[in-house]
Amino acid sequence: MARKTKEDAQKTRDQILDAAEHVFYRKGFTLTTMADIAEAAELSRGAVYGHYKGKLEVATAMAERVIETVSPFQLQPTLAALGNLKQYCLHEIRSYIEPSSIQRVLFFLYIGIDDSPELLQLRFAWEKKRITQIDSLLKQAITQGELSADIDFDLISLYCQSVIEGVFSIIYFGSLSETQRWQRAEQLCEYGLQRLSMPLFQP
């Protein structure tokens, strides 16, 4: 029997992770079995176990692979910092909604896991990247004079995160038509971020 090359092994691992992405998205972590993954990958269970010890190892490798290959957000040089922040918010919301590998993995990490520490760490790492990008754009907005230098930075950072999560919930779980959803998403992000330039209410 011919020996498998490293390329063959990598191809098999990719085949397993591609299949796992769809199975975990559909069934969640708890209900998924290694047999489910093997069937979806059109491989024997032995072939899957030859590469991964169990479904937690498969899920971790699947999520890491996708997150590591996500392209960073590209700033638009013609926009000021808050304009780029709005585009970033929309970019993030699309990542959670439009069918793709990152959408399936994020759905799994937020909805489909059972609080496994390894998977929670991947979700926290994704959220840290999001916070870092938001904070970078907010600092640019302060430098460019779009926001006051004495603004409560931690508060507005949390507020921007709430804009992303709130608009996502409305667009994803609401009853808007396909033609309306992204028009409304842009409007909601625009209105939400306009609040950053308004004085903070003092009771």
Coordinates of N, CA and C in Angstrom, one line a residue:
M1 N 0.9 -1.2 0.0 CA 0.0 0.0 0.0 C 0.9 1.3 0.0
A2 N 0.6 2.2 -0.8 CA 1.4 3.4 -0.9 C 1.2 4.2 0.3
R3 N 2.3 4.8 0.8 CA 2.3 5.6 2.0 C 1.7 7.0 1.7
K4 N 0.9 7.5 2.6 CA 0.3 8.8 2.4 C 1.3 9.9 2.6
T5 N 1.2 10.9 1.8 CA 2.1 12.0 1.9 C 1.5 13.0 2.8
K6 N 2.3 14.0 3.2 CA 1.8 15.1 4.0 C 0.6 15.8 3.3
E7 N 0.7 15.9 2.0 CA -0.4 16.6 1.3 C -1.6 15.8 1.4
D8 N -1.5 14.5 1.3 CA -2.7 13.6 1.4 C -3.3 13.7 2.8
A9 N -2.5 13.8 3.8 CA -3.0 13.9 5.2 C -3.7 15.3 5.4
Q10 N -3.1 16.3 4.8 CA -3.7 17.6 5.0 C -5.0 17.7 4.2
K11 N -5.1 17.0 3.1 CA -6.3 17.0 2.3 C -7.4 16.3 3.1
T12 N -7.1 15.2 3.8 CA -8.0 14.5 4.6 C -8.5 15.3 5.8
R13 N -7.5 16.0 6.5 CA -7.9 16.9 7.6 C -8.9 18.0 7.1
D14 N -8.6 18.6 6.0 CA -9.5 19.6 5.4 C -10.8 19.1 5.1
Q15 N -10.9 17.9 4.6 CA -12.1 17.2 4.3 C -13.0 17.0 5.6
I16 N -12.3 16.6 6.6 CA -12.9 16.4 7.9 C -13.5 17.7 8.5
L17 N -12.6 18.8 8.4 CA -13.0 20.0 9.0 C -14.1 20.7 8.2
D18 N -14.1 20.6 6.9 CA -15.1 21.1 6.0 C -16.5 20.5 6.4
A19 N -16.5 19.2 6.6 CA -17.7 18.5 6.9 C -18.1 18.8 8.3
A20 N -17.2 18.9 9.3 CA -17.5 19.3 10.6 C -18.2 20.6 10.7
E21 N -17.7 21.5 9.9 CA -18.3 22.9 9.9 C -19.8 22.9 9.7
H22 N -20.2 22.1 8.8 CA -21.7 22.0 8.5 C -22.4 21.2 9.5
V23 N -21.8 20.1 10.0 CA -22.5 19.3 11.0 C -22.6 20.0 12.4
F24 N -21.6 20.7 12.8 CA -21.7 21.4 14.1 C -22.6 22.6 13.9
Y25 N -22.7 23.2 12.8 CA -23.6 24.3 12.6 C -25.0 23.8 12.6
R26 N -25.3 22.7 12.1 CA -26.6 22.1 12.1 C -27.1 21.5 13.4
K27 N -26.2 20.8 14.1 CA -26.6 20.0 15.3 C -26.0 20.6 16.6
G28 N -25.1 21.5 16.5 CA -24.4 21.9 17.8 C -23.4 20.9 18.3
F29 N -22.7 21.3 19.3 CA -21.6 20.4 19.8 C -22.1 19.2 20.5
T30 N -23.1 19.3 21.4 CA -23.5 18.2 22.2 C -24.1 17.1 21.4
L31 N -24.9 17.4 20.4 CA -25.6 16.4 19.6 C -24.7 15.8 18.5
T32 N -23.7 16.4 18.2 CA -22.8 15.9 17.1 C -21.9 14.7 17.6
T33 N -21.8 13.7 16.8 CA -20.9 12.6 17.1 C -19.8 12.5 16.1
M34 N -18.8 11.8 16.4 CA -17.7 11.5 15.4 C -18.2 10.8 14.2
A35 N -19.2 9.9 14.5 CA -19.8 9.2 13.4 C -20.5 10.1 12.4
D36 N -21.2 11.2 12.9 CA -21.8 12.2 12.1 C -20.8 12.9 11.2
I37 N -19.7 13.2 11.8 CA -18.6 13.9 11.1 C -18.0 13.0 10.0
A38 N -17.8 11.8 10.3 CA -17.2 10.8 9.4 C -18.2 10.6 8.2
E39 N -19.5 10.5 8.5 CA -20.5 10.3 7.4 C -20.5 11.5 6.5
A40 N -20.5 12.7 7.1 CA -20.6 13.9 6.3 C -19.3 14.1 5.4
A41 N -18.2 13.6 6.0 CA -16.9 13.7 5.3 C -16.7 12.6 4.3
E42 N -17.6 11.6 4.3 CA -17.5 10.4 3.5 C -16.2 9.7 3.7
L43 N -15.9 9.5 5.0 CA -14.8 8.8 5.5 C -15.2 7.8 6.6
S44 N -14.3 6.8 6.8 CA -14.6 5.9 7.9 C -14.3 6.6 9.3
R45 N -15.0 6.1 10.3 CA -14.7 6.7 11.7 C -13.2 6.5 12.0
G46 N -12.6 5.4 11.6 CA -11.2 5.2 11.8 C -10.3 6.3 11.2
A47 N -10.7 6.7 10.0 CA -9.9 7.7 9.3 C -10.0 9.0 10.1
V48 N -11.2 9.4 10.6 CA -11.4 10.6 11.4 C -10.6 10.5 12.7
Y49 N -10.7 9.4 13.4 CA -9.9 9.2 14.6 C -8.4 9.2 14.4
G50 N -8.0 8.9 13.2 CA -6.6 8.9 12.8 C -6.0 10.2 12.9
H51 N -6.9 11.3 12.8 CA -6.4 12.6 12.8 C -6.8 13.4 14.0
Y52 N -7.9 13.0 14.6 CA -8.4 13.8 15.8 C -8.9 12.8 16.8
K53 N -8.6 13.1 18.1 CA -8.9 12.2 19.2 C -10.4 12.2 19.5
G54 N -11.1 13.2 19.3 CA -12.5 13.3 19.6 C -13.1 14.6 19.0
K55 N -14.4 14.8 19.2 CA -15.1 15.9 18.6 C -14.7 17.3 19.1
L56 N -14.2 17.3 20.3 CA -13.7 18.6 20.8 C -12.4 19.0 20.1
E57 N -11.6 18.1 19.8 CA -10.4 18.4 19.0 C -10.7 18.8 17.6
V58 N -11.8 18.2 17.0 CA -12.2 18.5 15.7 C -12.8 19.9 15.7
A59 N -13.7 20.2 16.7 CA -14.3 21.5 16.8 C -13.3 22.6 17.0
T60 N -12.3 22.4 17.8 CA -11.3 23.4 18.0 C -10.5 23.7 16.8
A61 N -10.1 22.6 16.1 CA -9.3 22.8 14.9 C -10.1 23.5 13.8
M62 N -11.4 23.1 13.7 CA -12.3 23.7 12.7 C -12.4 25.2 12.9
A63 N -12.6 25.6 14.2 CA -12.8 27.0 14.5 C -11.5 27.8 14.3
E64 N -10.4 27.3 14.8 CA -9.1 27.9 14.6 C -8.8 28.2 13.2
R65 N -9.0 27.2 12.4 CA -8.7 27.3 10.9 C -9.4 28.4 10.3
V66 N -10.7 28.6 10.6 CA -11.5 29.6 9.9 C -11.1 31.0 10.5
I67 N -11.0 31.1 11.8 CA -10.7 32.4 12.4 C -9.4 32.9 12.0
E68 N -8.4 32.0 11.8 CA -7.1 32.5 11.4 C -7.0 32.9 10.0
T69 N -7.9 32.5 9.2 CA -7.9 32.8 7.7 C -8.8 34.0 7.4
V70 N -9.5 34.6 8.4 CA -10.4 35.7 8.1 C -9.5 36.9 7.8
S71 N -9.9 37.6 6.7 CA -9.1 38.8 6.3 C -9.4 39.9 7.2
P72 N -8.4 40.7 7.6 CA -8.7 41.9 8.4 C -9.5 42.9 7.7
F73 N -10.2 43.7 8.5 CA -11.0 44.8 8.0 C -10.2 45.8 7.3
Q74 N -10.6 46.2 6.1 CA -9.8 47.1 5.3 C -10.4 48.5 5.5
L75 N -9.6 49.4 6.0 CA -10.0 50.8 6.2 C -10.2 51.5 4.8
Q76 N -11.2 52.3 4.7 CA -11.4 53.1 3.4 C -10.7 54.5 3.6
P77 N -9.6 54.7 2.9 CA -8.9 56.0 3.1 C -9.7 57.3 2.9
T78 N -10.8 57.2 2.1 CA -11.6 58.4 1.9 C -12.5 58.7 3.0
L79 N -12.7 57.8 4.0 CA -13.6 58.0 5.1 C -12.8 58.4 6.4
A80 N -13.5 59.3 7.2 CA -12.9 59.6 8.5 C -13.1 58.4 9.4
A81 N -12.6 58.5 10.6 CA -12.6 57.3 11.5 C -14.0 56.8 11.8
L82 N -15.0 57.7 12.1 CA -16.3 57.3 12.4 C -17.0 56.7 11.2
G83 N -16.7 57.1 10.0 CA -17.2 56.5 8.8 C -16.7 55.1 8.7
N84 N -15.4 54.9 9.0 CA -14.8 53.5 8.9 C -15.4 52.7 10.0
L85 N -15.7 53.3 11.2 CA -16.3 52.5 12.3 C -17.7 52.0 11.9
K86 N -18.5 52.8 11.2 CA -19.8 52.4 10.7 C -19.6 51.2 9.7
Q87 N -18.6 51.3 8.8 CA -18.4 50.2 7.8 C -17.9 49.0 8.6
Y88 N -17.1 49.1 9.6 CA -16.7 48.0 10.4 C -17.9 47.3 11.1
C89 N -18.8 48.1 11.6 CA -20.0 47.5 12.3 C -20.8 46.7 11.3
L90 N -21.0 47.2 10.1 CA -21.7 46.5 9.1 C -21.0 45.2 8.6
H91 N -19.6 45.4 8.5 CA -18.8 44.2 8.2 C -19.0 43.1 9.2
E92 N -18.9 43.4 10.5 CA -19.1 42.4 11.5 C -20.5 41.8 11.5
I93 N -21.5 42.6 11.3 CA -22.9 42.1 11.2 C -23.0 41.1 10.1
R94 N -22.5 41.5 8.9 CA -22.5 40.6 7.8 C -21.8 39.2 8.1
S95 N -20.7 39.3 8.8 CA -20.0 38.1 9.2 C -20.9 37.1 10.0
Y96 N -21.8 37.7 10.8 CA -22.7 36.8 11.6 C -23.9 36.3 10.8
I97 N -24.2 36.9 9.6 CA -25.5 36.6 9.0 C -25.3 36.0 7.6
E98 N -24.4 36.5 6.8 CA -24.3 36.0 5.4 C -23.6 34.6 5.4
P99 N -24.2 33.6 4.7 CA -23.7 32.3 4.7 C -22.2 32.2 4.2
S100 N -21.4 31.7 5.1 CA -19.9 31.5 4.8 C -19.3 30.7 5.9
S101 N -18.1 30.3 5.8 CA -17.4 29.6 6.8 C -17.4 30.3 8.1
I102 N -17.0 31.6 8.1 CA -17.0 32.4 9.3 C -18.3 32.5 10.0
Q103 N -19.4 32.6 9.2 CA -20.7 32.7 9.7 C -21.1 31.4 10.4
R104 N -20.8 30.3 9.8 CA -21.1 29.0 10.5 C -20.3 28.8 11.7
V105 N -19.0 29.1 11.7 CA -18.2 29.0 12.9 C -18.6 29.9 14.0
L106 N -18.9 31.2 13.7 CA -19.4 32.1 14.7 C -20.7 31.7 15.3
F107 N -21.6 31.2 14.5 CA -22.9 30.7 15.0 C -22.7 29.6 15.9
F108 N -21.8 28.7 15.6 CA -21.5 27.6 16.4 C -20.9 28.0 17.8
L109 N -19.9 29.0 17.7 CA -19.2 29.4 18.9 C -20.2 30.2 19.9
Y110 N -21.2 30.9 19.3 CA -22.1 31.6 20.1 C -23.4 30.8 20.5
I111 N -23.8 29.9 19.7 CA -25.1 29.2 19.9 C -24.9 27.7 20.2
G112 N -23.9 27.1 19.5 CA -23.8 25.7 19.4 C -22.9 25.0 20.4
I113 N -22.2 25.7 21.3 CA -21.2 25.1 22.2 C -21.9 24.9 23.6
D114 N -21.3 24.0 24.4 CA -21.8 23.7 25.7 C -20.9 24.2 26.8
D115 N -20.3 25.4 26.5 CA -19.4 26.1 27.5 C -18.1 25.3 27.7
S116 N -17.6 24.6 26.7 CA -16.3 23.9 26.8 C -15.3 25.0 26.9
P117 N -14.4 24.9 27.9 CA -13.4 26.0 28.0 C -12.6 26.3 26.8
E118 N -12.2 25.3 26.0 CA -11.4 25.4 24.8 C -12.1 26.2 23.8
L119 N -13.4 26.0 23.6 CA -14.2 26.7 22.6 C -14.6 28.1 23.1
L120 N -14.8 28.2 24.4 CA -15.1 29.6 24.9 C -13.9 30.5 24.7
Q121 N -12.7 29.9 24.9 CA -11.5 30.8 24.7 C -11.4 31.3 23.2
L122 N -11.8 30.4 22.3 CA -11.8 30.9 20.9 C -12.9 32.0 20.7
R123 N -14.0 31.9 21.3 CA -15.0 32.9 21.2 C -14.5 34.2 21.8
F124 N -13.8 34.1 23.0 CA -13.3 35.3 23.6 C -12.2 35.9 22.8
A125 N -11.4 35.1 22.1 CA -10.3 35.6 21.2 C -10.9 36.4 20.1
W126 N -12.0 35.9 19.5 CA -12.7 36.6 18.4 C -13.2 38.0 19.0
E127 N -13.8 38.0 20.1 CA -14.4 39.2 20.7 C -13.3 40.2 21.0
K128 N -12.1 39.7 21.4 CA -11.0 40.6 21.7 C -10.5 41.3 20.5
K129 N -10.5 40.5 19.3 CA -10.1 41.1 18.1 C -11.1 42.2 17.7
R130 N -12.4 42.0 17.9 CA -13.4 43.0 17.6 C -13.2 44.2 18.5
I131 N -13.0 44.0 19.8 CA -12.8 45.2 20.7 C -11.6 46.0 20.3
T132 N -10.5 45.3 19.9 CA -9.2 46.0 19.5 C -9.5 46.8 18.3
Q133 N -10.3 46.3 17.3 CA -10.5 47.1 16.1 C -11.4 48.3 16.4
I134 N -12.4 48.1 17.2 CA -13.3 49.3 17.6 C -12.5 50.3 18.4
D135 N -11.7 49.9 19.3 CA -10.9 50.9 20.1 C -9.9 51.6 19.2
S136 N -9.3 50.9 18.3 CA -8.4 51.6 17.3 C -9.1 52.7 16.6
L137 N -10.3 52.4 16.1 CA -11.0 53.4 15.3 C -11.5 54.6 16.2
L138 N -11.9 54.3 17.4 CA -12.3 55.3 18.3 C -11.1 56.3 18.7
K139 N -10.0 55.7 18.9 CA -8.8 56.5 19.1 C -8.5 57.4 17.9
Q140 N -8.6 56.9 16.7 CA -8.4 57.7 15.5 C -9.4 58.8 15.5
A141 N -10.7 58.5 15.9 CA -11.7 59.6 15.9 C -11.4 60.7 16.9
I142 N -10.8 60.3 18.0 CA -10.4 61.3 19.0 C -9.2 62.2 18.4
T143 N -8.3 61.5 17.8 CA -7.1 62.2 17.2 C -7.6 63.1 16.1
Q144 N -8.6 62.7 15.3 CA -9.0 63.5 14.2 C -10.0 64.6 14.6
G145 N -10.4 64.7 15.9 CA -11.3 65.7 16.4 C -12.7 65.3 16.2
E146 N -13.1 64.1 15.8 CA -14.5 63.8 15.7 C -15.1 63.5 17.0
L147 N -14.3 63.1 18.0 CA -14.8 62.8 19.3 C -14.0 63.6 20.3
S148 N -14.6 64.0 21.4 CA -13.9 64.7 22.5 C -12.8 63.9 23.1
A149 N -11.7 64.5 23.5 CA -10.6 63.7 24.1 C -11.0 63.3 25.6
D150 N -12.0 64.0 26.2 CA -12.3 63.6 27.6 C -13.5 62.7 27.6
I151 N -13.9 62.1 26.5 CA -15.0 61.2 26.5 C -14.7 59.9 27.3
D152 N -15.8 59.3 27.8 CA -15.6 58.1 28.6 C -15.3 56.9 27.6
F153 N -14.0 56.6 27.4 CA -13.6 55.7 26.3 C -14.2 54.3 26.5
D154 N -14.1 53.8 27.7 CA -14.6 52.4 28.0 C -16.1 52.3 27.7
L155 N -16.8 53.4 28.1 CA -18.3 53.4 27.9 C -18.6 53.4 26.4
I156 N -17.9 54.2 25.6 CA -18.3 54.3 24.2 C -17.8 53.0 23.4
S157 N -16.8 52.4 23.9 CA -16.3 51.1 23.3 C -17.4 50.1 23.5
L158 N -17.9 50.0 24.8 CA -19.0 49.0 25.0 C -20.2 49.4 24.2
Y159 N -20.5 50.7 24.1 CA -21.7 51.1 23.3 C -21.6 50.6 21.9
C160 N -20.4 50.8 21.3 CA -20.2 50.3 19.9 C -20.4 48.8 19.7
Q161 N -20.0 48.1 20.7 CA -20.2 46.6 20.7 C -21.7 46.4 20.8
S162 N -22.4 47.1 21.6 CA -23.9 46.9 21.7 C -24.6 47.3 20.4
V163 N -24.1 48.3 19.7 CA -24.7 48.6 18.4 C -24.6 47.4 17.4
I164 N -23.4 46.8 17.4 CA -23.2 45.6 16.5 C -24.2 44.5 16.9
E165 N -24.2 44.2 18.2 CA -25.1 43.1 18.7 C -26.5 43.4 18.5
G166 N -26.9 44.7 18.8 CA -28.3 45.0 18.7 C -28.8 45.0 17.3
V167 N -28.0 45.6 16.3 CA -28.4 45.6 14.9 C -28.5 44.2 14.4
F168 N -27.5 43.4 14.8 CA -27.5 42.0 14.4 C -28.8 41.3 14.8
S169 N -29.2 41.5 16.0 CA -30.4 40.8 16.5 C -31.6 41.2 15.7
I170 N -31.7 42.5 15.4 CA -32.9 43.0 14.6 C -32.9 42.4 13.2
I171 N -31.7 42.4 12.6 CA -31.6 42.0 11.2 C -31.8 40.5 11.1
Y172 N -31.1 39.7 12.0 CA -31.1 38.3 11.9 C -32.5 37.7 12.4
F173 N -33.0 38.2 13.5 CA -34.2 37.5 14.0 C -35.5 38.3 13.6
G174 N -35.4 39.4 13.0 CA -36.6 40.2 12.7 C -37.2 39.7 11.4
S175 N -38.2 40.4 11.0 CA -39.0 40.0 9.8 C -38.8 40.8 8.6
L176 N -37.7 41.6 8.5 CA -37.4 42.4 7.4 C -37.1 41.5 6.2
S177 N -37.5 42.1 5.0 CA -37.3 41.3 3.8 C -35.8 41.4 3.4
E178 N -35.4 40.6 2.5 CA -34.0 40.6 2.0 C -33.6 42.0 1.5
T179 N -34.5 42.6 0.8 CA -34.2 43.9 0.2 C -34.1 45.0 1.2
Q180 N -34.8 44.8 2.4 CA -34.8 45.9 3.4 C -33.7 45.7 4.4
R181 N -33.2 44.5 4.7 CA -32.4 44.2 5.9 C -31.1 45.0 5.9
W182 N -30.4 45.1 4.8 CA -29.1 45.8 4.8 C -29.3 47.3 4.7
Q183 N -30.4 47.8 4.1 CA -30.7 49.2 4.1 C -30.9 49.6 5.5
R184 N -31.7 48.8 6.3 CA -32.0 49.1 7.6 C -30.8 49.0 8.5
A185 N -30.0 48.0 8.3 CA -28.8 47.8 9.0 C -27.9 49.0 8.9
E186 N -27.7 49.6 7.7 CA -26.9 50.7 7.5 C -27.5 51.9 8.3
Q187 N -28.8 52.1 8.2 CA -29.4 53.2 8.8 C -29.3 53.1 10.3
L188 N -29.5 51.9 10.9 CA -29.4 51.7 12.3 C -28.0 52.0 12.8
C189 N -27.0 51.5 12.1 CA -25.6 51.8 12.5 C -25.3 53.3 12.4
E190 N -25.8 53.9 11.4 CA -25.6 55.4 11.2 C -26.2 56.1 12.4
Y191 N -27.4 55.8 12.7 CA -28.1 56.5 13.8 C -27.5 56.2 15.1
G192 N -27.1 54.9 15.3 CA -26.5 54.5 16.6 C -25.2 55.2 16.8
L193 N -24.3 55.3 15.8 CA -23.0 55.9 16.0 C -23.1 57.4 16.0
Q194 N -24.1 58.0 15.5 CA -24.3 59.5 15.7 C -24.3 59.9 17.2
R195 N -24.8 58.9 18.0 CA -24.9 59.2 19.4 C -23.6 59.5 20.1
L196 N -22.5 59.0 19.5 CA -21.2 59.2 20.0 C -20.8 60.6 20.1
S197 N -21.3 61.4 19.2 CA -20.9 62.8 19.1 C -21.8 63.7 19.9
M198 N -22.8 63.1 20.6 CA -23.7 63.9 21.4 C -23.2 63.9 22.9
P199 N -23.5 65.0 23.6 CA -23.1 65.0 25.0 C -23.7 63.9 25.8
L200 N -22.9 63.3 26.7 CA -23.4 62.2 27.6 C -24.5 62.8 28.6
F201 N -25.6 62.1 28.7 CA -26.7 62.5 29.6 C -26.2 62.4 31.0
Q202 N -26.4 63.4 31.8 CA -26.0 63.4 33.2 C -27.3 63.5 34.0
P203 N -27.6 62.5 34.8 CA -28.8 62.5 35.6 C -28.8 63.6 36.7

